[in-house]
Every structure is written in C-alpha cells, then in structure tokens.
Short mmCIF file of C-alpha atoms in Angstrom, two decimals:
data_model
loop_
_atom_site.label_atom_id
_atom_site.label_comp_id
_atom_site.label_asym_id
_atom_site.label_seq_id
_atom_site.Cartn_x
_atom_site.Cartn_y
_atom_site.Cartn_z
CA MET A 1 13.31 29.18 120.11
CA SER A 2 13.79 31.55 123.02
CA HIS A 3 14.43 35.13 122.68
CA LEU A 4 18.09 34.80 123.12
CA ALA A 5 17.96 32.08 120.41
CA THR A 6 15.89 34.33 117.95
CA ILE A 7 18.26 37.52 118.77
CA SER A 8 21.38 35.54 118.38
CA HIS A 9 20.06 33.90 115.29
CA TYR A 10 18.96 37.46 113.81
CA TYR A 11 22.86 38.88 114.98
CA ASN A 12 24.62 35.86 113.12
CA GLY A 13 22.57 36.91 110.08
CA CYS A 14 23.86 40.35 110.64
CA SER A 15 27.35 39.31 111.20
CA THR A 16 27.29 37.27 108.09
CA GLY A 17 25.23 39.28 105.76
CA ASP A 18 23.03 36.29 105.55
CA ALA A 19 19.69 37.95 104.48
CA GLU A 20 17.36 35.24 104.60
CA ALA A 21 18.36 34.13 108.23
CA MET A 22 17.75 37.87 109.41
CA ARG A 23 14.28 37.46 107.80
CA SER A 24 13.33 34.29 109.13
CA THR A 25 13.70 36.10 112.70
CA MET A 26 11.62 39.30 111.83
CA ALA A 27 7.66 39.78 111.79
CA PRO A 28 7.05 41.25 108.23
CA ASP A 29 6.25 44.78 109.50
CA VAL A 30 9.40 45.09 112.09
CA VAL A 31 10.58 48.49 112.72
CA HIS A 32 14.23 49.47 113.79
CA TRP A 33 14.52 52.80 115.54
CA PHE A 34 18.07 54.20 116.09
CA LEU A 35 19.21 57.20 118.19
CA SER A 36 19.44 60.41 116.03
CA SER A 37 22.75 61.21 116.81
CA ASN A 38 24.41 58.33 114.99
CA PRO A 39 24.87 57.87 110.98
CA SER A 40 21.87 56.59 108.95
CA CYS A 41 19.24 57.31 111.99
CA ALA A 42 16.01 57.11 110.28
CA PRO A 43 13.87 54.11 111.65
CA VAL A 44 14.14 51.24 109.14
CA ARG A 45 10.58 49.13 108.08
CA GLY A 46 9.96 46.03 107.11
CA ALA A 47 11.89 42.60 107.05
CA GLU A 48 12.87 42.65 103.60
CA HIS A 49 14.32 46.17 104.14
CA LEU A 50 15.75 45.83 107.49
CA ALA A 51 17.67 42.58 106.05
CA ARG A 52 19.36 44.18 103.01
CA TYR A 53 20.13 47.09 105.14
CA TRP A 54 22.38 44.80 107.43
CA ARG A 55 23.59 42.81 104.40
CA LYS A 56 25.10 46.20 103.22
CA VAL A 57 26.20 47.38 106.78
CA HIS A 58 28.11 44.20 107.13
CA SER A 59 29.81 44.20 103.51
CA LEU A 60 30.92 47.70 104.16
CA ILE A 61 32.25 47.65 107.91
CA ARG A 62 32.62 43.71 108.41
CA ALA A 63 30.66 44.16 111.51
CA THR A 64 29.80 41.40 113.83
CA TRP A 65 27.47 41.80 116.68
CA ILE A 66 27.67 39.80 119.79
CA VAL A 67 24.67 39.36 122.44
CA ASP A 68 26.52 40.19 125.81
CA HIS A 69 23.95 39.85 128.31
CA ILE A 70 20.19 39.35 128.05
CA LEU A 71 16.75 40.37 130.41
CA ASP A 72 14.01 38.26 128.92
CA GLY A 73 10.48 38.34 129.54
CA PRO A 74 7.01 36.82 127.86
CA ASP A 75 7.26 39.36 124.82
CA GLU A 76 10.12 41.58 124.93
CA ALA A 77 13.75 41.16 126.06
CA VAL A 78 16.50 44.06 126.33
CA ILE A 79 19.98 43.06 125.40
CA GLU A 80 23.65 44.30 125.87
CA TRP A 81 25.79 43.84 122.82
CA THR A 82 28.78 44.54 121.26
CA MET A 83 29.37 45.44 117.59
CA PHE A 84 33.18 44.72 116.35
CA TRP A 85 33.71 46.69 113.34
CA ASN A 86 36.29 48.19 110.57
CA PRO A 87 35.57 52.03 110.35
CA ASN A 88 36.12 53.11 106.93
CA GLY A 89 37.24 49.64 105.71
CA SER A 90 40.38 49.91 107.78
CA GLY A 91 41.86 46.64 109.15
CA ARG A 92 41.55 48.43 112.55
CA ARG A 93 38.72 46.85 114.71
CA VAL A 94 36.60 49.02 117.15
CA ALA A 95 34.16 47.84 119.55
CA THR A 96 30.73 49.74 119.81
CA ARG A 97 28.78 48.81 122.92
CA GLY A 98 25.48 49.42 123.42
CA ALA A 99 21.55 47.86 124.32
CA GLU A 100 18.64 47.27 122.22
CA TRP A 101 15.00 46.96 123.03
CA PHE A 102 13.24 43.85 121.45
CA THR A 103 9.58 43.31 120.93
CA PHE A 104 8.09 39.86 119.71
CA ALA A 105 4.89 38.95 118.06
CA GLU A 106 3.19 35.70 119.48
CA ASP A 107 4.72 33.37 116.97
CA GLY A 108 8.30 34.49 118.46
CA ARG A 109 9.23 36.74 115.61
CA ILE A 110 10.92 40.40 116.22
CA THR A 111 8.41 42.94 115.66
CA GLU A 112 10.32 46.29 116.94
CA ILE A 113 13.77 46.93 117.78
CA ARG A 114 14.85 50.43 119.63
CA SER A 115 18.54 50.55 119.69
CA TYR A 116 20.64 52.96 121.78
CA TYR A 117 24.17 53.50 121.41
CA ARG A 118 26.67 56.15 120.31
CA GLN A 119 29.10 55.14 117.27
CA HIS A 120 32.59 56.48 117.05
CA GLU A 121 34.79 55.62 114.05
CA ASP A 122 38.30 56.87 116.25
CA ARG A 123 37.56 54.72 119.74
CA ASP A 124 35.98 52.03 121.37
CA THR A 125 32.63 53.07 123.10
CA GLU A 126 31.85 51.35 126.23
CA LEU A 127 31.46 52.04 130.12
CA ASP A 128 34.59 53.29 131.48
CA SER A 129 36.23 50.87 133.81
CA PHE A 130 33.30 48.38 133.64
CA PRO A 131 35.04 44.78 134.31
CA TYR A 132 33.91 43.49 130.50
CA PRO A 133 36.02 40.20 130.50
CA GLU A 134 35.29 39.20 134.32
CA ARG A 135 31.63 39.38 133.43
CA GLY A 136 31.56 37.12 130.21
CA TYR A 137 31.30 40.10 127.68
CA SER A 138 32.70 39.72 124.14
CA VAL A 139 36.63 41.72 124.11
CA HIS A 140 39.09 42.73 121.25
CA GLY A 141 40.41 39.32 120.58
CA ALA A 142 37.62 36.99 121.57
CA GLU A 143 34.60 38.42 119.57
CA TYR A 144 32.07 35.92 121.32
CA SER A 145 30.35 35.99 125.04
CA LEU A 146 29.14 33.70 127.35
CA ALA A 147 25.57 34.17 126.10
CA HIS A 148 25.90 34.15 122.49
CA VAL A 149 26.05 31.32 119.79
CA VAL A 150 28.95 32.60 117.63
CA ALA A 151 27.87 33.04 113.58
CA THR A 152 30.13 30.34 112.55
CA GLU A 153 28.00 27.70 114.70
CA GLU A 154 24.58 26.54 113.54
CA PRO A 155 21.93 28.20 115.20
CA PRO A 156 19.61 26.68 118.20
CA VAL A 157 16.58 25.01 116.47
#
C-alpha cells in the first residue's frame, strides 16, 4: 500500500469507529503526539490503545477525517487534513484543519503521528482566505477531497 492509501485507510477507520481497520495500519508500538493546547493532549501509545481512543472520539463527536493533501517520502509523509465534527453532540458541523507528520516501518505500517492543529468548538479553524474549494480540499457539504478515498468506499489494497 502507498502511504496515502495507508493513511486514508487509517482515517476511514477513525471516521467509522472501526478499530480493526485502524489497527491494521499501525505498528504495535505506534505513538500519536498532540499539541499541548488541545483537549486530551497526552501522547497515545500502542496500536490497541490508539484504535480504542479514536473509536471513542468518533462515538462522542461523529468526526470524519479527510486527507486533503500529501507530501510523500520513502519512510514518512506529511499531510494536510480536515476533521468535520459535531461539538458537544450537536447537529452543527465544525471544520478543524490541521497537519500531521507520519513515519512508517519497513512493512509500511504507521510508527508515529505528530499532529498540529488548534481545535475550537465554536468555529471552523482554517487558514484565512485560503482557496480550499479551488484546490480540491474538503469543505462543508462535501466531506471528501481529490486525495482521499472516502470512508464509504472500500480501501485500496
């Protein structure tokens, strides 16, 4: 699998609460790092723990993660993403945009995720005046991008 396919499959698991899909993309000792300014900012360690963590997050806020853009290297990738979610279980969707740095083991599984974003419950978080639609990024009402196979489709093999 390409790094984009692996990351998309990981995010599809996060977006559907499918812990097995998430675990299949991660090395057993994976570590996910978060910015200290966000809720639940402590690192999450281990594939089993991380899969359960995102399954719980999905059930609480009905989040959908979309890969909007990727820079891909031999053993690492950097992506821009959007998380559409419902603050406090509301019906209102908020878009939080961010970036993540992924590292990979020789077998292609994710070994580390470093996450950079600022999450606000009361508003979208994104670059001011950036032309998201023109660049093929996900937007409200279109929770998909030119780069990401959406969660309702079968992941690439």
